[in-house]
Amino acid sequence: MSKKKIIIEPDNILREKSEPIEKVDDELKILMDDMLETMYAAPGIGLAAVQVGILKRLIVIDISKNDEGKDPLFLVNPEIIFRSKKTSTYEEGCLSLPGHYAEIERPAECHINYIDYNGKQKNLKADGLLATCIQHEIDHLDGVLFIDYLSKLKKDMILKKLIKHKKELKKIIL
Ligand code: ZN
């Protein structure tokens, strides 16, 4: 397994729509393993392939706490087939927007169809943190970031800070 570089906003690729995956083969499994390692190292609880620069509809998630042992979930071509009217609000962050958090309201429950690590068609009914995490990650596959749900003022403020942060990173490298 190898760790991949996580793309930080602003970057145009984060705004692109990811393509459906045709089949789960060994090459894709290597990518899934690499994404999981990258996510654990970050550390984060969810990562979409586009965040490591690959425009494929693939997500890895693990919302288990460290002391519970690892419980990874691989979602290939996930599709939301139900969203509850009831909503819930979590303070969300994102590995592509380091250091920034905001309260985001989303449907409290969602049902999805997806293909798993072994290429099997599955479905899942999610609520709580998992439902929010799945919706956040599926947004990535459609080029949507959590800051898109904020007011323009708040969004611009975060973007400005991220641009400044990127410039500072460059200075260190030089
Ligand atoms: Zn994210």
PDB file of C-alpha atoms and ligand atoms in Angstrom:
ATOM      1  CA  MET A   1       0.000   0.000   0.000  1.00  0.00           C
ATOM      2  CA  SER A   2       1.138   3.531  -0.541  1.00  0.00           C
ATOM      3  CA  LYS A   3      -0.045   6.856   0.719  1.00  0.00           C
ATOM      4  CA  LYS A   4      -1.318   9.388  -1.783  1.00  0.00           C
ATOM      5  CA  LYS A   5      -1.188  13.174  -1.756  1.00  0.00           C
ATOM      6  CA  ILE A   6      -4.459  14.826  -0.771  1.00  0.00           C
ATOM      7  CA  ILE A   7      -5.544  17.715  -3.003  1.00  0.00           C
ATOM      8  CA  ILE A   8      -6.318  20.944  -1.162  1.00  0.00           C
ATOM      9  CA  GLU A   9      -8.968  23.482  -2.183  1.00  0.00           C
ATOM     10  CA  PRO A  10      -8.878  25.661  -4.253  1.00  0.00           C
ATOM     11  CA  ASP A  11      -8.116  23.206  -7.047  1.00  0.00           C
ATOM     12  CA  ASN A  12     -10.236  22.843 -10.190  1.00  0.00           C
ATOM     13  CA  ILE A  13     -10.238  19.039 -10.050  1.00  0.00           C
ATOM     14  CA  LEU A  14     -12.287  19.153  -6.825  1.00  0.00           C
ATOM     15  CA  ARG A  15     -15.065  20.780  -8.892  1.00  0.00           C
ATOM     16  CA  GLU A  16     -15.227  18.062 -11.534  1.00  0.00           C
ATOM     17  CA  LYS A  17     -17.751  15.234 -11.742  1.00  0.00           C
ATOM     18  CA  SER A  18     -16.281  11.756 -11.214  1.00  0.00           C
ATOM     19  CA  GLU A  19     -16.907   8.943 -13.705  1.00  0.00           C
ATOM     20  CA  PRO A  20     -18.690   5.649 -12.886  1.00  0.00           C
ATOM     21  CA  ILE A  21     -16.440   2.603 -12.416  1.00  0.00           C
ATOM     22  CA  GLU A  22     -16.956  -0.244 -14.895  1.00  0.00           C
ATOM     23  CA  LYS A  23     -15.565  -3.083 -12.844  1.00  0.00           C
ATOM     24  CA  VAL A  24     -13.856  -3.870  -9.569  1.00  0.00           C
ATOM     25  CA  ASP A  25     -10.491  -5.326 -10.592  1.00  0.00           C
ATOM     26  CA  ASP A  26      -7.085  -5.677  -8.924  1.00  0.00           C
ATOM     27  CA  GLU A  27      -6.036  -2.205 -10.028  1.00  0.00           C
ATOM     28  CA  LEU A  28      -9.094  -0.685  -8.362  1.00  0.00           C
ATOM     29  CA  LYS A  29      -8.474  -2.707  -5.191  1.00  0.00           C
ATOM     30  CA  ILE A  30      -4.960  -1.250  -4.999  1.00  0.00           C
ATOM     31  CA  LEU A  31      -6.478   2.226  -5.271  1.00  0.00           C
ATOM     32  CA  MET A  32      -9.031   1.374  -2.542  1.00  0.00           C
ATOM     33  CA  ASP A  33      -6.245   0.121  -0.237  1.00  0.00           C
ATOM     34  CA  ASP A  34      -4.120   3.202  -0.945  1.00  0.00           C
ATOM     35  CA  MET A  35      -7.040   5.537  -0.278  1.00  0.00           C
ATOM     36  CA  LEU A  36      -7.792   3.807   3.025  1.00  0.00           C
ATOM     37  CA  GLU A  37      -4.158   4.131   4.113  1.00  0.00           C
ATOM     38  CA  THR A  38      -4.142   7.808   3.076  1.00  0.00           C
ATOM     39  CA  MET A  39      -7.358   8.451   5.024  1.00  0.00           C
ATOM     40  CA  TYR A  40      -6.129   6.712   8.200  1.00  0.00           C
ATOM     41  CA  ALA A  41      -2.817   8.586   8.053  1.00  0.00           C
ATOM     42  CA  ALA A  42      -4.460  12.013   7.577  1.00  0.00           C
ATOM     43  CA  PRO A  43      -6.401  11.165   9.853  1.00  0.00           C
ATOM     44  CA  GLY A  44      -9.943  11.355   8.498  1.00  0.00           C
ATOM     45  CA  ILE A  45     -13.180   9.356   8.478  1.00  0.00           C
ATOM     46  CA  GLY A  46     -13.965   9.657   4.764  1.00  0.00           C
ATOM     47  CA  LEU A  47     -12.128  10.164   1.477  1.00  0.00           C
ATOM     48  CA  ALA A  48     -13.309  10.355  -2.136  1.00  0.00           C
ATOM     49  CA  ALA A  49     -11.039   9.331  -5.034  1.00  0.00           C
ATOM     50  CA  VAL A  50     -11.144  12.849  -6.504  1.00  0.00           C
ATOM     51  CA  GLN A  51      -9.370  14.067  -3.355  1.00  0.00           C
ATOM     52  CA  VAL A  52      -6.315  12.092  -4.442  1.00  0.00           C
ATOM     53  CA  GLY A  53      -6.720  13.317  -8.025  1.00  0.00           C
ATOM     54  CA  ILE A  54      -8.640  10.369  -9.501  1.00  0.00           C
ATOM     55  CA  LEU A  55     -12.019  11.134 -11.076  1.00  0.00           C
ATOM     56  CA  LYS A  56     -13.692   7.816 -10.272  1.00  0.00           C
ATOM     57  CA  ARG A  57     -16.865   7.271  -8.260  1.00  0.00           C
ATOM     58  CA  LEU A  58     -15.138   5.651  -5.294  1.00  0.00           C
ATOM     59  CA  ILE A  59     -15.282   6.460  -1.578  1.00  0.00           C
ATOM     60  CA  VAL A  60     -13.680   5.000   1.541  1.00  0.00           C
ATOM     61  CA  ILE A  61     -15.198   5.598   4.974  1.00  0.00           C
ATOM     62  CA  ASP A  62     -14.416   4.445   8.502  1.00  0.00           C
ATOM     63  CA  ILE A  63     -16.322   6.121  11.320  1.00  0.00           C
ATOM     64  CA  SER A  64     -15.243   3.626  14.005  1.00  0.00           C
ATOM     65  CA  LYS A  65     -13.261   4.975  16.941  1.00  0.00           C
ATOM     66  CA  ASN A  66      -9.682   3.745  17.231  1.00  0.00           C
ATOM     67  CA  ASP A  67     -10.360   1.620  20.290  1.00  0.00           C
ATOM     68  CA  GLU A  68     -13.199  -0.221  18.536  1.00  0.00           C
ATOM     69  CA  GLY A  69     -10.907  -1.579  15.835  1.00  0.00           C
ATOM     70  CA  LYS A  70     -11.020  -0.670  12.169  1.00  0.00           C
ATOM     71  CA  ASP A  71     -14.249  -1.009  10.214  1.00  0.00           C
ATOM     72  CA  PRO A  72     -13.664   0.279   6.664  1.00  0.00           C
ATOM     73  CA  LEU A  73     -16.455   0.740   4.158  1.00  0.00           C
ATOM     74  CA  PHE A  74     -15.660   0.863   0.428  1.00  0.00           C
ATOM     75  CA  LEU A  75     -18.332   2.412  -1.778  1.00  0.00           C
ATOM     76  CA  VAL A  76     -18.034   1.997  -5.553  1.00  0.00           C
ATOM     77  CA  ASN A  77     -20.586   3.941  -7.647  1.00  0.00           C
ATOM     78  CA  PRO A  78     -22.677   4.852  -4.582  1.00  0.00           C
ATOM     79  CA  GLU A  79     -26.134   6.184  -5.342  1.00  0.00           C
ATOM     80  CA  ILE A  80     -28.546   7.771  -2.895  1.00  0.00           C
ATOM     81  CA  ILE A  81     -31.996   6.210  -3.347  1.00  0.00           C
ATOM     82  CA  PHE A  82     -33.677   7.748  -0.297  1.00  0.00           C
ATOM     83  CA  ARG A  83     -33.207  10.902   1.764  1.00  0.00           C
ATOM     84  CA  SER A  84     -35.254  11.485   4.942  1.00  0.00           C
ATOM     85  CA  LYS A  85     -37.203  14.712   5.407  1.00  0.00           C
ATOM     86  CA  LYS A  86     -35.860  14.850   8.953  1.00  0.00           C
ATOM     87  CA  THR A  87     -32.502  16.573   9.060  1.00  0.00           C
ATOM     88  CA  SER A  88     -29.519  16.606  11.387  1.00  0.00           C
ATOM     89  CA  THR A  89     -26.640  19.012  11.789  1.00  0.00           C
ATOM     90  CA  TYR A  90     -22.981  18.135  12.276  1.00  0.00           C
ATOM     91  CA  GLU A  91     -19.892  20.274  12.394  1.00  0.00           C
ATOM     92  CA  GLU A  92     -18.171  19.099   9.223  1.00  0.00           C
ATOM     93  CA  GLY A  93     -14.562  19.285   8.190  1.00  0.00           C
ATOM     94  CA  CYS A  94     -12.820  17.995   5.070  1.00  0.00           C
ATOM     95  CA  LEU A  95      -9.319  16.682   4.335  1.00  0.00           C
ATOM     96  CA  SER A  96      -9.266  19.019   1.309  1.00  0.00           C
ATOM     97  CA  LEU A  97     -10.054  22.063   3.491  1.00  0.00           C
ATOM     98  CA  PRO A  98      -7.650  21.569   6.399  1.00  0.00           C
ATOM     99  CA  GLY A  99      -8.431  23.529   9.553  1.00  0.00           C
ATOM    100  CA  HIS A 100     -11.918  24.652   8.523  1.00  0.00           C
ATOM    101  CA  TYR A 101     -15.194  23.469  10.018  1.00  0.00           C
ATOM    102  CA  ALA A 102     -18.821  24.482   9.684  1.00  0.00           C
ATOM    103  CA  GLU A 103     -22.224  23.290  10.838  1.00  0.00           C
ATOM    104  CA  ILE A 104     -24.029  21.719   7.886  1.00  0.00           C
ATOM    105  CA  GLU A 105     -27.636  20.541   7.872  1.00  0.00           C
ATOM    106  CA  ARG A 106     -28.380  17.415   5.819  1.00  0.00           C
ATOM    107  CA  PRO A 107     -31.044  14.677   5.684  1.00  0.00           C
ATOM    108  CA  ALA A 108     -30.667  12.654   8.908  1.00  0.00           C
ATOM    109  CA  GLU A 109     -31.054   9.334   7.100  1.00  0.00           C
ATOM    110  CA  CYS A 110     -30.124   8.100   3.639  1.00  0.00           C
ATOM    111  CA  HIS A 111     -30.308   4.793   1.809  1.00  0.00           C
ATOM    112  CA  ILE A 112     -27.750   3.941  -0.849  1.00  0.00           C
ATOM    113  CA  ASN A 113     -27.008   1.323  -3.479  1.00  0.00           C
ATOM    114  CA  TYR A 114     -23.314   0.634  -4.102  1.00  0.00           C
ATOM    115  CA  ILE A 115     -20.760  -1.983  -5.136  1.00  0.00           C
ATOM    116  CA  ASP A 116     -18.441  -3.281  -2.415  1.00  0.00           C
ATOM    117  CA  TYR A 117     -14.720  -4.176  -2.295  1.00  0.00           C
ATOM    118  CA  ASN A 118     -15.452  -7.594  -3.806  1.00  0.00           C
ATOM    119  CA  GLY A 119     -17.575  -6.260  -6.658  1.00  0.00           C
ATOM    120  CA  LYS A 120     -20.889  -7.242  -5.074  1.00  0.00           C
ATOM    121  CA  GLN A 121     -24.010  -5.079  -5.378  1.00  0.00           C
ATOM    122  CA  LYS A 122     -25.104  -3.956  -1.914  1.00  0.00           C
ATOM    123  CA  ASN A 123     -27.446  -1.545  -0.190  1.00  0.00           C
ATOM    124  CA  LEU A 124     -27.154   0.302   3.074  1.00  0.00           C
ATOM    125  CA  LYS A 125     -29.471   2.281   5.331  1.00  0.00           C
ATOM    126  CA  ALA A 126     -27.469   4.914   7.154  1.00  0.00           C
ATOM    127  CA  ASP A 127     -28.271   7.419   9.860  1.00  0.00           C
ATOM    128  CA  GLY A 128     -26.346   9.595  12.314  1.00  0.00           C
ATOM    129  CA  LEU A 129     -22.706  10.369  11.555  1.00  0.00           C
ATOM    130  CA  LEU A 130     -22.519   7.701   8.841  1.00  0.00           C
ATOM    131  CA  ALA A 131     -25.403   9.274   6.874  1.00  0.00           C
ATOM    132  CA  THR A 132     -23.723  12.689   7.001  1.00  0.00           C
ATOM    133  CA  CYS A 133     -20.346  11.230   6.044  1.00  0.00           C
ATOM    134  CA  ILE A 134     -21.812   9.337   3.052  1.00  0.00           C
ATOM    135  CA  GLN A 135     -23.596  12.469   1.781  1.00  0.00           C
ATOM    136  CA  HIS A 136     -20.448  14.608   2.232  1.00  0.00           C
ATOM    137  CA  GLU A 137     -18.370  12.086   0.252  1.00  0.00           C
ATOM    138  CA  ILE A 138     -20.951  11.570  -2.520  1.00  0.00           C
ATOM    139  CA  ASP A 139     -21.010  15.363  -2.905  1.00  0.00           C
ATOM    140  CA  HIS A 140     -17.273  15.149  -3.708  1.00  0.00           C
ATOM    141  CA  LEU A 141     -18.073  12.793  -6.615  1.00  0.00           C
ATOM    142  CA  ASP A 142     -20.277  15.550  -8.036  1.00  0.00           C
ATOM    143  CA  GLY A 143     -17.766  18.346  -7.474  1.00  0.00           C
ATOM    144  CA  VAL A 144     -19.518  19.731  -4.399  1.00  0.00           C
ATOM    145  CA  LEU A 145     -17.749  20.794  -1.187  1.00  0.00           C
ATOM    146  CA  PHE A 146     -19.343  21.474   2.204  1.00  0.00           C
ATOM    147  CA  ILE A 147     -18.499  25.168   1.929  1.00  0.00           C
ATOM    148  CA  ASP A 148     -20.961  25.358  -0.975  1.00  0.00           C
ATOM    149  CA  TYR A 149     -23.766  25.156   1.614  1.00  0.00           C
ATOM    150  CA  LEU A 150     -22.502  28.274   3.421  1.00  0.00           C
ATOM    151  CA  SER A 151     -23.241  31.918   2.705  1.00  0.00           C
ATOM    152  CA  LYS A 152     -21.030  33.521   0.038  1.00  0.00           C
ATOM    153  CA  LEU A 153     -19.394  35.642   2.723  1.00  0.00           C
ATOM    154  CA  LYS A 154     -18.393  32.648   4.879  1.00  0.00           C
ATOM    155  CA  LYS A 155     -17.314  30.635   1.848  1.00  0.00           C
ATOM    156  CA  ASP A 156     -15.110  33.441   0.488  1.00  0.00           C
ATOM    157  CA  MET A 157     -13.507  33.894   3.913  1.00  0.00           C
ATOM    158  CA  ILE A 158     -12.513  30.215   4.055  1.00  0.00           C
ATOM    159  CA  LEU A 159     -11.266  30.250   0.449  1.00  0.00           C
ATOM    160  CA  LYS A 160      -9.120  33.316   1.128  1.00  0.00           C
ATOM    161  CA  LYS A 161      -7.495  31.597   4.104  1.00  0.00           C
ATOM    162  CA  LEU A 162      -6.880  28.424   2.094  1.00  0.00           C
ATOM    163  CA  ILE A 163      -5.193  30.400  -0.701  1.00  0.00           C
ATOM    164  CA  LYS A 164      -2.975  32.133   1.872  1.00  0.00           C
ATOM    165  CA  HIS A 165      -2.177  28.751   3.469  1.00  0.00           C
ATOM    166  CA  LYS A 166      -1.183  27.314   0.066  1.00  0.00           C
ATOM    167  CA  LYS A 167       1.181  30.249  -0.591  1.00  0.00           C
ATOM    168  CA  GLU A 168       2.816  29.750   2.808  1.00  0.00           C
ATOM    169  CA  LEU A 169       3.311  26.043   2.072  1.00  0.00           C
ATOM    170  CA  LYS A 170       5.070  26.938  -1.180  1.00  0.00           C
ATOM    171  CA  LYS A 171       7.399  29.322   0.625  1.00  0.00           C
ATOM    172  CA  ILE A 172       8.519  26.534   2.939  1.00  0.00           C
ATOM    173  CA  ILE A 173       9.233  24.218   0.000  1.00  0.00           C
ATOM    174  CA  LEU A 174      11.328  26.890  -1.761  1.00  0.00           C
TER     175      LEU A 174
HETATM  176 ZN    ZN B   1     -14.446  16.160   2.145  1.00  0.00          ZN
END
